Amino acid sequence: MLQNKLDDVILFADDDDDLDIEPDEVDPSNAWHVLVVDDDAEIHSVTQLALSGLETLGKPLYFGHAYSGKESIEYMQNHHDVAVILMDVVMEHENAGLDAVKHIRDQLGQTNTRIILRTGQPGYAPEETVVQQYDINDYKTKTELTRSKLVTTLISAIRSFDQITQIEKSKAQLANIVASCVQLQQQDPQKFTQETVSALNDLLEIHAQGLICVRPINKENARPFVIGSTSDYQDCNGQLIEQLDNGRIIMQLSQCLNHQQHQLHAADMALFVKSKKFHAAIYLDEGIDSSQFNEQLTNVLLSNVGVSLENVQLFQELKNMAFRDNLTGLSNRTDFIRMLDKYVQDPSMGDTVVLVDLTHFADINDGLGQETGNHLLRAVAERLKEKYGNNSRLARVSADVFGIIGHKILVNPEHILELFDYPLKVQDQRIPVHFSMGFCDRDPNDKTGIRILKHADIALNQAKKDRQQCYSYFSDTMEQKTAWRLGMAHQLREDFAANKLQVWFQPQLDISSHNVIGFEALLRWPRVEGGMIEPEVFVPLAEHSGLMIDIGNWVVEESCRQLKQLEDKGYNKIRIAINVSMAQFRNPKFVPTIIDTVHKFAVKPQSIELEITESVLMNNPGAVIDALTLLKAEGIQVSLDDFGTGFSSLNYLHQLPLDRMKIDRAFVRDILSKNGEVIVETVLALGKKLGLHTIAEGVEEMVQERKLLDMGCEEVQGFLYAKPLAPEQVQNFVAEHQNSHQHH
C-alpha cells in the first residue's frame, strides 16, 4: 500500500520543479474551477501542489475537493462553474467514478465541464469502451500522469471548456439578437432607439444610455441628426450633430460616420451602421475593452438595425417626425416648445401665446367615430392656417389642443371665436365647434418655453371651469392657486399616511320615534391649527391626485369597525351610509375590496349602505349600475343622494338597484315655500312608487320636521338631532336614544 503511495508521489518525479510551493490565495470568481475527486487525501494535496501557480488563458486555478463519487455529485449540484474534474474511478466501489460521471452528465445536465478519469490500476476497465459509453474527455492511469503530462492534459481541457462556454454564450446572445430584431420592427424612432440600445447593452454586457444619429447618403450635403435617444439624452432628439452641447459625443459620432467604422474607447463608443439609404452611428456612453468586443455578433445585430431603420420610416419623414404632427401637418408639441424658446429671445415673434382646446371632442369622437374626429381636427387646422398661417406660429400641442404664437392684435379671443362662428364642413356634414382658450401674454420673467406653455395651460384649465366665458388670461394668482392645490394634495397624502384623517358619523333617525336607525360616515381632515378643512375643498383634491381610492377603502374599513363595535354591544339594527366617488367606480378592484372588507370585519352586509350622487351616476351610468348590482347581490344597500338637483337620472332610476332616496338639504331648506314643497312632495311620491325608503338631510328646525312627517317622509338627519359625532361618541349616543325613546 505504502509503495502505491510512493508511486503516486513519484508520479511527478520526472520534473525538477521545486514542489514546496505554497498554494496562493485565489479569487474563485476569476479563476478556472478544478474539482479533484479521489478517496485518497494525499492525491489531493499532491495534485494541488503540482499544479499550483499554473495560469491558463490569463487565469489561475481554483481547487474544489470531493472524496467519493457521491460527494462529487453533491459538489457539482452546488457549483455550476466547474471547468475540469479530475475523477478517480475506484472509490466507495469499483465503478463509483463512472457512476458519478453518468449522474453529472445525465441527471445534472452539466455537459460543458471537461472530465479526466484517473485510475490507479492499469488495465482496469478497457479504455475504449469506457470512453465510448461515458461522456469523458480523457482517461489516464495515475502512473502515466507525470506532472508535465497532467499540466498539458489540464490546459487542453480548460481550453476546450472555454471554447464550449463561449459558443454557448454566443448562441444565447444570437437568440437574444433574433428576439431583439423582432422588437426592432418598432415604428416609433424613440421606442426603436430604446430597443436598440437595450439589445446592445445585453449583447455587450454593459449598462449604457445613448442615441442614434443618421445621415442620408443620396441627399446633397445632408447633415447627420439625432432620430431618437434614451432618457438621459432626451434633449438631443431632432438636433443636428453640431447642435449637441456635448463635444465628446459630436467627436465620436463624426469620426464614426466619417471613417465608417466603430469607435471603441474606455469611456464610451460609437458603432457604425450601414444601409442602402443612409449611414447611422449609435453612441453609447459606456466603454468596452476591445478584447471583450464580440465584433461578429455585434455586426449581425447592427445589420438588422440598419434594415429595421429603413422600416422605421422613409428618411425625410423621420426628420419631420421629430417636429411634425402627422395628422394635420402642423408643428407638434416638441416643435411648439422650440418655437416658444425662440419667442422668449425674439420679440418680433409677437406678444401672446394661446392654447385652444376643442370642447367635447371626446364626445364627437365617440359619437361619430374616430375617422370623423380626425377629419374634424384637420378642418380645424385648415381654418387656423387660413387666418394665422402667414403671420403667426401654429402647432397641434396634444390630441385636441392647438397652440398659436403671435401678436395680440390678431391672436385674441374675439378673432378666434369669429373664425369659428360658422360650422366646419366635415365629410358631408356641418359640425359646429366650441373652444376653451388659455392666453399667456409676454412677461420678461418667463425665461423658458416650457414655463410659458405651463402658464397657458393653467389659464386654459381656468377657462374650462368658467361657465360664463370660454377664455382666460394667465395671472400670477392662478399659479399661486395651482401651487396651493399641489401643496394641499401633498399635505393630504402625508396626513393620510400618518393616520391623521378621521371618519365622523352623523346620526340618522326614524322621524316618528326618533330612534337611531343609522349613521352617515363623513370624512374629516383636521387642520394643524385646529378646526377642519371642508370636504368640498379636499375631496376634489383627493380625486385629482389619485388618493380617493385608498381613502375610500379606508372609510369603508372604519365604518365596518364602528358597526362591529355596535353589533358587539347588541345594537344590530343600525346601518352606516358611505359616500362613494366616481374615482372609486372607475377602479376595477372597488367591488371586490368592499366585499372583502365586509367579510373581514364579519358585519352584516345589510348594515352597509353605499350612497351615490346623481353626478357620479351620470358620469358613467353603465359602470355604476354594473358595480352596484354586484354589491346588491351581496346584500349591501344602495341609496341615491341629492336626487332632483340634476335632471338626468329619471331614465336610469328603474335600472338602479336602490333601497333608499335622499332628499337634498337645499329642498328641505325651501320646504316652507310653495316651490320647495312641490319638489319634496314629488320626490317622496316617486320614492313611494318605486318602493324606496326616503330620508331627508339638513333638517334644522321643528317646522321642517313636522312638514316632512305630514308628507310621509320616513327618516331624517340634521343639526336638529345631532351634529356629526367623533367615533368615540357614537355608542353613547345610540345608548341614550335607544333608552330615552323606549316609551314611544
PDB file of C-alpha atoms in Angstrom, residues 3-222:
ATOM      1  CA  GLN A   3       4.530   1.515  -2.235  1.00  0.00           C
ATOM      2  CA  ASN A   4       1.451   2.659  -4.153  1.00  0.00           C
ATOM      3  CA  LYS A   5       1.501   5.971  -2.327  1.00  0.00           C
ATOM      4  CA  LEU A   6       5.138   6.454  -3.182  1.00  0.00           C
ATOM      5  CA  ASP A   7       4.407   5.655  -6.822  1.00  0.00           C
ATOM      6  CA  ASP A   8       1.788   8.290  -6.707  1.00  0.00           C
ATOM      7  CA  VAL A   9       4.261  10.811  -5.383  1.00  0.00           C
ATOM      8  CA  ILE A  10       6.865   9.667  -7.916  1.00  0.00           C
ATOM      9  CA  LEU A  11       4.065  10.371 -10.324  1.00  0.00           C
ATOM     10  CA  PHE A  12       5.571  13.856 -10.668  1.00  0.00           C
ATOM     11  CA  ALA A  13       9.213  12.975 -10.213  1.00  0.00           C
ATOM     12  CA  ASP A  14      10.327  13.440 -13.814  1.00  0.00           C
ATOM     13  CA  ASP A  15      10.133  17.195 -13.393  1.00  0.00           C
ATOM     14  CA  ASP A  16      12.800  19.060 -11.483  1.00  0.00           C
ATOM     15  CA  ASP A  17      10.407  21.779 -10.347  1.00  0.00           C
ATOM     16  CA  ASP A  18      10.557  22.675  -6.724  1.00  0.00           C
ATOM     17  CA  LEU A  19       7.463  21.047  -5.203  1.00  0.00           C
ATOM     18  CA  ASP A  20       7.462  23.046  -1.974  1.00  0.00           C
ATOM     19  CA  ILE A  21       5.187  25.731  -3.364  1.00  0.00           C
ATOM     20  CA  GLU A  22       2.566  27.160  -1.032  1.00  0.00           C
ATOM     21  CA  PRO A  23      -0.698  27.424  -2.986  1.00  0.00           C
ATOM     22  CA  ASP A  24      -1.616  31.134  -3.211  1.00  0.00           C
ATOM     23  CA  GLU A  25      -4.952  32.537  -2.146  1.00  0.00           C
ATOM     24  CA  VAL A  26      -7.019  32.565  -5.345  1.00  0.00           C
ATOM     25  CA  ASP A  27     -10.193  34.564  -6.093  1.00  0.00           C
ATOM     26  CA  PRO A  28     -12.659  31.855  -7.226  1.00  0.00           C
ATOM     27  CA  SER A  29     -14.717  34.298  -9.308  1.00  0.00           C
ATOM     28  CA  ASN A  30     -11.759  34.952 -11.599  1.00  0.00           C
ATOM     29  CA  ALA A  31     -10.134  31.507 -11.823  1.00  0.00           C
ATOM     30  CA  TRP A  32     -10.620  28.162 -13.553  1.00  0.00           C
ATOM     31  CA  HIS A  33     -12.514  25.909 -11.165  1.00  0.00           C
ATOM     32  CA  VAL A  34     -10.924  22.418 -10.977  1.00  0.00           C
ATOM     33  CA  LEU A  35     -12.562  19.668  -8.913  1.00  0.00           C
ATOM     34  CA  VAL A  36     -10.294  16.873  -7.623  1.00  0.00           C
ATOM     35  CA  VAL A  37     -12.255  13.690  -6.813  1.00  0.00           C
ATOM     36  CA  ASP A  38     -10.293  10.933  -5.037  1.00  0.00           C
ATOM     37  CA  ASP A  39     -10.788   8.916  -1.873  1.00  0.00           C
ATOM     38  CA  ASP A  40      -7.106   9.359  -1.036  1.00  0.00           C
ATOM     39  CA  ALA A  41      -6.394  12.700   0.678  1.00  0.00           C
ATOM     40  CA  GLU A  42      -2.751  12.615  -0.323  1.00  0.00           C
ATOM     41  CA  ILE A  43      -3.616  12.581  -4.032  1.00  0.00           C
ATOM     42  CA  HIS A  44      -5.495  15.841  -3.417  1.00  0.00           C
ATOM     43  CA  SER A  45      -2.524  17.606  -1.878  1.00  0.00           C
ATOM     44  CA  VAL A  46      -0.017  16.223  -4.374  1.00  0.00           C
ATOM     45  CA  THR A  47      -2.221  17.264  -7.326  1.00  0.00           C
ATOM     46  CA  GLN A  48      -2.810  20.730  -5.937  1.00  0.00           C
ATOM     47  CA  LEU A  49       0.883  21.144  -5.196  1.00  0.00           C
ATOM     48  CA  ALA A  50       1.881  20.004  -8.660  1.00  0.00           C
ATOM     49  CA  LEU A  51      -0.493  22.453 -10.339  1.00  0.00           C
ATOM     50  CA  SER A  52      -0.140  25.436  -8.025  1.00  0.00           C
ATOM     51  CA  GLY A  53       0.942  28.651  -9.681  1.00  0.00           C
ATOM     52  CA  LEU A  54      -0.232  27.427 -13.103  1.00  0.00           C
ATOM     53  CA  GLU A  55      -2.014  30.076 -15.191  1.00  0.00           C
ATOM     54  CA  THR A  56      -4.015  29.290 -18.318  1.00  0.00           C
ATOM     55  CA  LEU A  57      -5.613  31.836 -20.661  1.00  0.00           C
ATOM     56  CA  GLY A  58      -4.732  34.536 -18.137  1.00  0.00           C
ATOM     57  CA  LYS A  59      -6.471  32.994 -15.132  1.00  0.00           C
ATOM     58  CA  PRO A  60      -5.147  30.875 -12.199  1.00  0.00           C
ATOM     59  CA  LEU A  61      -6.675  27.602 -10.930  1.00  0.00           C
ATOM     60  CA  TYR A  62      -9.032  27.274  -8.002  1.00  0.00           C
ATOM     61  CA  PHE A  63      -9.428  23.803  -6.454  1.00  0.00           C
ATOM     62  CA  GLY A  64     -12.501  22.089  -5.114  1.00  0.00           C
ATOM     63  CA  HIS A  65     -12.303  18.695  -3.354  1.00  0.00           C
ATOM     64  CA  ALA A  66     -14.575  15.645  -3.107  1.00  0.00           C
ATOM     65  CA  TYR A  67     -13.628  12.295  -1.534  1.00  0.00           C
ATOM     66  CA  SER A  68     -16.218   9.957  -3.069  1.00  0.00           C
ATOM     67  CA  GLY A  69     -18.454   9.651  -6.128  1.00  0.00           C
ATOM     68  CA  LYS A  70     -21.436  10.722  -4.017  1.00  0.00           C
ATOM     69  CA  GLU A  71     -19.605  13.807  -2.726  1.00  0.00           C
ATOM     70  CA  SER A  72     -18.601  14.795  -6.253  1.00  0.00           C
ATOM     71  CA  ILE A  73     -22.274  14.751  -7.323  1.00  0.00           C
ATOM     72  CA  GLU A  74     -23.262  16.940  -4.368  1.00  0.00           C
ATOM     73  CA  TYR A  75     -20.417  19.328  -5.139  1.00  0.00           C
ATOM     74  CA  MET A  76     -21.500  19.647  -8.761  1.00  0.00           C
ATOM     75  CA  GLN A  77     -25.089  20.302  -7.706  1.00  0.00           C
ATOM     76  CA  ASN A  78     -23.903  23.362  -5.793  1.00  0.00           C
ATOM     77  CA  HIS A  79     -21.285  24.638  -8.257  1.00  0.00           C
ATOM     78  CA  HIS A  80     -22.138  25.361 -11.865  1.00  0.00           C
ATOM     79  CA  ASP A  81     -18.810  26.793 -12.947  1.00  0.00           C
ATOM     80  CA  VAL A  82     -16.502  23.752 -12.701  1.00  0.00           C
ATOM     81  CA  ALA A  83     -14.250  23.700 -15.772  1.00  0.00           C
ATOM     82  CA  VAL A  84     -12.455  20.376 -15.220  1.00  0.00           C
ATOM     83  CA  ILE A  85     -12.970  17.327 -12.972  1.00  0.00           C
ATOM     84  CA  LEU A  86     -10.024  15.026 -12.215  1.00  0.00           C
ATOM     85  CA  MET A  87     -12.013  11.912 -11.291  1.00  0.00           C
ATOM     86  CA  ASP A  88     -10.698   8.722  -9.633  1.00  0.00           C
ATOM     87  CA  VAL A  89     -12.510   5.607 -10.914  1.00  0.00           C
ATOM     88  CA  VAL A  90     -12.394   3.285  -7.912  1.00  0.00           C
ATOM     89  CA  MET A  91     -13.637   4.877  -4.698  1.00  0.00           C
ATOM     90  CA  GLU A  92     -16.539   3.692  -2.498  1.00  0.00           C
ATOM     91  CA  HIS A  93     -16.999   0.895  -5.049  1.00  0.00           C
ATOM     92  CA  GLU A  94     -15.178  -0.079  -8.208  1.00  0.00           C
ATOM     93  CA  ASN A  95     -17.396   1.948 -10.564  1.00  0.00           C
ATOM     94  CA  ALA A  96     -18.013   4.918  -8.268  1.00  0.00           C
ATOM     95  CA  GLY A  97     -16.235   7.396 -10.574  1.00  0.00           C
ATOM     96  CA  LEU A  98     -18.012   6.193 -13.717  1.00  0.00           C
ATOM     97  CA  ASP A  99     -21.420   6.295 -11.974  1.00  0.00           C
ATOM     98  CA  ALA A 100     -20.719   9.823 -10.796  1.00  0.00           C
ATOM     99  CA  VAL A 101     -19.815  10.865 -14.375  1.00  0.00           C
ATOM    100  CA  LYS A 102     -23.096   9.401 -15.637  1.00  0.00           C
ATOM    101  CA  HIS A 103     -25.093  11.241 -12.953  1.00  0.00           C
ATOM    102  CA  ILE A 104     -23.332  14.582 -13.580  1.00  0.00           C
ATOM    103  CA  ARG A 105     -23.984  14.318 -17.317  1.00  0.00           C
ATOM    104  CA  ASP A 106     -27.496  12.829 -17.399  1.00  0.00           C
ATOM    105  CA  GLN A 107     -29.160  13.973 -14.185  1.00  0.00           C
ATOM    106  CA  LEU A 108     -27.444  17.335 -13.584  1.00  0.00           C
ATOM    107  CA  GLY A 109     -27.165  18.111 -17.296  1.00  0.00           C
ATOM    108  CA  GLN A 110     -23.669  19.587 -16.857  1.00  0.00           C
ATOM    109  CA  THR A 111     -22.239  18.832 -20.277  1.00  0.00           C
ATOM    110  CA  ASN A 112     -19.701  21.675 -20.572  1.00  0.00           C
ATOM    111  CA  THR A 113     -17.444  20.526 -17.746  1.00  0.00           C
ATOM    112  CA  ARG A 114     -14.455  18.501 -19.042  1.00  0.00           C
ATOM    113  CA  ILE A 115     -13.877  15.214 -17.169  1.00  0.00           C
ATOM    114  CA  ILE A 116     -10.482  13.444 -16.943  1.00  0.00           C
ATOM    115  CA  LEU A 117     -10.603   9.926 -15.441  1.00  0.00           C
ATOM    116  CA  ARG A 118      -7.624   8.762 -13.384  1.00  0.00           C
ATOM    117  CA  THR A 119      -7.203   5.196 -12.275  1.00  0.00           C
ATOM    118  CA  GLY A 120      -4.502   3.755 -10.045  1.00  0.00           C
ATOM    119  CA  GLN A 121      -4.966   0.262 -11.544  1.00  0.00           C
ATOM    120  CA  PRO A 122      -3.572  -0.009 -15.044  1.00  0.00           C
ATOM    121  CA  GLY A 123      -5.678  -2.135 -17.322  1.00  0.00           C
ATOM    122  CA  TYR A 124      -8.779  -1.710 -15.178  1.00  0.00           C
ATOM    123  CA  ALA A 125     -11.902  -1.125 -17.322  1.00  0.00           C
ATOM    124  CA  PRO A 126     -10.977  -1.342 -21.013  1.00  0.00           C
ATOM    125  CA  GLU A 127     -10.247   2.173 -22.104  1.00  0.00           C
ATOM    126  CA  GLU A 128     -12.143   2.299 -25.431  1.00  0.00           C
ATOM    127  CA  THR A 129     -15.442   1.004 -24.108  1.00  0.00           C
ATOM    128  CA  VAL A 130     -15.317   3.454 -21.197  1.00  0.00           C
ATOM    129  CA  VAL A 131     -14.598   6.447 -23.439  1.00  0.00           C
ATOM    130  CA  GLN A 132     -17.405   5.393 -25.778  1.00  0.00           C
ATOM    131  CA  GLN A 133     -20.026   4.710 -23.116  1.00  0.00           C
ATOM    132  CA  TYR A 134     -19.350   7.664 -20.857  1.00  0.00           C
ATOM    133  CA  ASP A 135     -19.030  11.283 -21.842  1.00  0.00           C
ATOM    134  CA  ILE A 136     -15.456  11.733 -20.655  1.00  0.00           C
ATOM    135  CA  ASN A 137     -12.631  13.656 -22.220  1.00  0.00           C
ATOM    136  CA  ASP A 138      -9.503  11.786 -21.176  1.00  0.00           C
ATOM    137  CA  TYR A 139      -8.556   8.563 -19.418  1.00  0.00           C
ATOM    138  CA  LYS A 140      -5.155   8.127 -17.790  1.00  0.00           C
ATOM    139  CA  THR A 141      -3.633   5.724 -15.312  1.00  0.00           C
ATOM    140  CA  LYS A 142      -2.020   7.535 -12.440  1.00  0.00           C
ATOM    141  CA  THR A 143       1.420   6.238 -13.380  1.00  0.00           C
ATOM    142  CA  GLU A 144       1.115   7.779 -16.844  1.00  0.00           C
ATOM    143  CA  LEU A 145       0.346  11.154 -15.332  1.00  0.00           C
ATOM    144  CA  THR A 146       3.686  12.791 -14.752  1.00  0.00           C
ATOM    145  CA  ARG A 147       3.428  16.427 -13.801  1.00  0.00           C
ATOM    146  CA  SER A 148       4.096  17.788 -17.306  1.00  0.00           C
ATOM    147  CA  LYS A 149       1.505  15.376 -18.774  1.00  0.00           C
ATOM    148  CA  LEU A 150      -1.016  16.458 -16.142  1.00  0.00           C
ATOM    149  CA  VAL A 151      -0.364  20.114 -16.995  1.00  0.00           C
ATOM    150  CA  THR A 152      -0.807  19.607 -20.775  1.00  0.00           C
ATOM    151  CA  THR A 153      -3.928  17.456 -20.274  1.00  0.00           C
ATOM    152  CA  LEU A 154      -5.401  20.077 -17.974  1.00  0.00           C
ATOM    153  CA  ILE A 155      -4.561  23.043 -20.217  1.00  0.00           C
ATOM    154  CA  SER A 156      -6.182  21.418 -23.254  1.00  0.00           C
ATOM    155  CA  ALA A 157      -9.262  20.509 -21.166  1.00  0.00           C
ATOM    156  CA  ILE A 158      -9.571  24.139 -19.934  1.00  0.00           C
ATOM    157  CA  ARG A 159      -9.166  25.424 -23.500  1.00  0.00           C
ATOM    158  CA  SER A 160     -11.962  23.238 -24.766  1.00  0.00           C
ATOM    159  CA  PHE A 161     -14.159  24.176 -21.780  1.00  0.00           C
ATOM    160  CA  ASP A 162     -13.553  27.861 -22.575  1.00  0.00           C
ATOM    161  CA  GLN A 163     -14.455  27.400 -26.243  1.00  0.00           C
ATOM    162  CA  ILE A 164     -17.641  25.476 -25.449  1.00  0.00           C
ATOM    163  CA  THR A 165     -18.686  28.149 -22.940  1.00  0.00           C
ATOM    164  CA  GLN A 166     -18.011  30.930 -25.462  1.00  0.00           C
ATOM    165  CA  ILE A 167     -20.018  29.117 -28.149  1.00  0.00           C
ATOM    166  CA  GLU A 168     -22.933  28.620 -25.731  1.00  0.00           C
ATOM    167  CA  LYS A 169     -22.805  32.269 -24.739  1.00  0.00           C
ATOM    168  CA  SER A 170     -22.740  33.297 -28.397  1.00  0.00           C
ATOM    169  CA  LYS A 171     -25.692  31.011 -29.113  1.00  0.00           C
ATOM    170  CA  ALA A 172     -27.649  32.608 -26.276  1.00  0.00           C
ATOM    171  CA  GLN A 173     -26.678  36.075 -27.499  1.00  0.00           C
ATOM    172  CA  LEU A 174     -27.641  35.149 -31.031  1.00  0.00           C
ATOM    173  CA  ALA A 175     -31.040  34.020 -29.752  1.00  0.00           C
ATOM    174  CA  ASN A 176     -31.309  37.391 -27.964  1.00  0.00           C
ATOM    175  CA  ILE A 177     -30.382  39.195 -31.158  1.00  0.00           C
ATOM    176  CA  VAL A 178     -33.113  37.380 -33.055  1.00  0.00           C
ATOM    177  CA  ALA A 179     -35.581  38.312 -30.308  1.00  0.00           C
ATOM    178  CA  SER A 180     -34.308  41.916 -30.303  1.00  0.00           C
ATOM    179  CA  CYS A 181     -34.668  42.187 -34.059  1.00  0.00           C
ATOM    180  CA  VAL A 182     -38.315  41.222 -33.771  1.00  0.00           C
ATOM    181  CA  GLN A 183     -38.689  44.062 -31.231  1.00  0.00           C
ATOM    182  CA  LEU A 184     -36.869  46.433 -33.561  1.00  0.00           C
ATOM    183  CA  GLN A 185     -39.770  46.482 -36.000  1.00  0.00           C
ATOM    184  CA  GLN A 186     -40.959  49.452 -33.904  1.00  0.00           C
ATOM    185  CA  GLN A 187     -42.410  52.266 -35.997  1.00  0.00           C
ATOM    186  CA  ASP A 188     -41.614  54.999 -33.497  1.00  0.00           C
ATOM    187  CA  PRO A 189     -37.980  56.253 -33.643  1.00  0.00           C
ATOM    188  CA  GLN A 190     -37.935  56.851 -29.896  1.00  0.00           C
ATOM    189  CA  LYS A 191     -39.008  53.308 -28.967  1.00  0.00           C
ATOM    190  CA  PHE A 192     -36.815  51.930 -31.749  1.00  0.00           C
ATOM    191  CA  THR A 193     -33.774  53.671 -30.254  1.00  0.00           C
ATOM    192  CA  GLN A 194     -34.540  52.425 -26.750  1.00  0.00           C
ATOM    193  CA  GLU A 195     -34.931  48.827 -28.005  1.00  0.00           C
ATOM    194  CA  THR A 196     -31.669  49.063 -29.990  1.00  0.00           C
ATOM    195  CA  VAL A 197     -29.662  50.408 -27.028  1.00  0.00           C
ATOM    196  CA  SER A 198     -31.195  47.781 -24.762  1.00  0.00           C
ATOM    197  CA  ALA A 199     -30.250  44.967 -27.224  1.00  0.00           C
ATOM    198  CA  LEU A 200     -26.666  46.289 -27.449  1.00  0.00           C
ATOM    199  CA  ASN A 201     -26.444  46.521 -23.647  1.00  0.00           C
ATOM    200  CA  ASP A 202     -27.466  42.856 -23.381  1.00  0.00           C
ATOM    201  CA  LEU A 203     -25.010  41.764 -26.038  1.00  0.00           C
ATOM    202  CA  LEU A 204     -22.014  43.767 -24.797  1.00  0.00           C
ATOM    203  CA  GLU A 205     -22.874  43.271 -21.105  1.00  0.00           C
ATOM    204  CA  ILE A 206     -22.881  46.986 -20.329  1.00  0.00           C
ATOM    205  CA  HIS A 207     -25.467  49.449 -18.934  1.00  0.00           C
ATOM    206  CA  ALA A 208     -25.199  52.360 -21.334  1.00  0.00           C
ATOM    207  CA  GLN A 209     -27.575  55.127 -22.304  1.00  0.00           C
ATOM    208  CA  GLY A 210     -27.289  56.535 -25.778  1.00  0.00           C
ATOM    209  CA  LEU A 211     -28.706  57.887 -29.006  1.00  0.00           C
ATOM    210  CA  ILE A 212     -28.864  57.138 -32.736  1.00  0.00           C
ATOM    211  CA  CYS A 213     -27.967  59.668 -35.380  1.00  0.00           C
ATOM    212  CA  VAL A 214     -28.448  59.268 -39.105  1.00  0.00           C
ATOM    213  CA  ARG A 215     -27.004  60.778 -42.291  1.00  0.00           C
ATOM    214  CA  PRO A 216     -28.901  60.248 -45.571  1.00  0.00           C
ATOM    215  CA  ILE A 217     -26.446  59.212 -48.336  1.00  0.00           C
ATOM    216  CA  ASN A 218     -28.087  60.366 -51.545  1.00  0.00           C
ATOM    217  CA  LYS A 219     -29.155  63.852 -50.394  1.00  0.00           C
ATOM    218  CA  GLU A 220     -26.990  66.829 -51.305  1.00  0.00           C
ATOM    219  CA  ASN A 221     -24.967  67.971 -48.250  1.00  0.00           C
ATOM    220  CA  ALA A 222     -27.439  66.236 -45.869  1.00  0.00           C
TER     221      ALA A 222
END
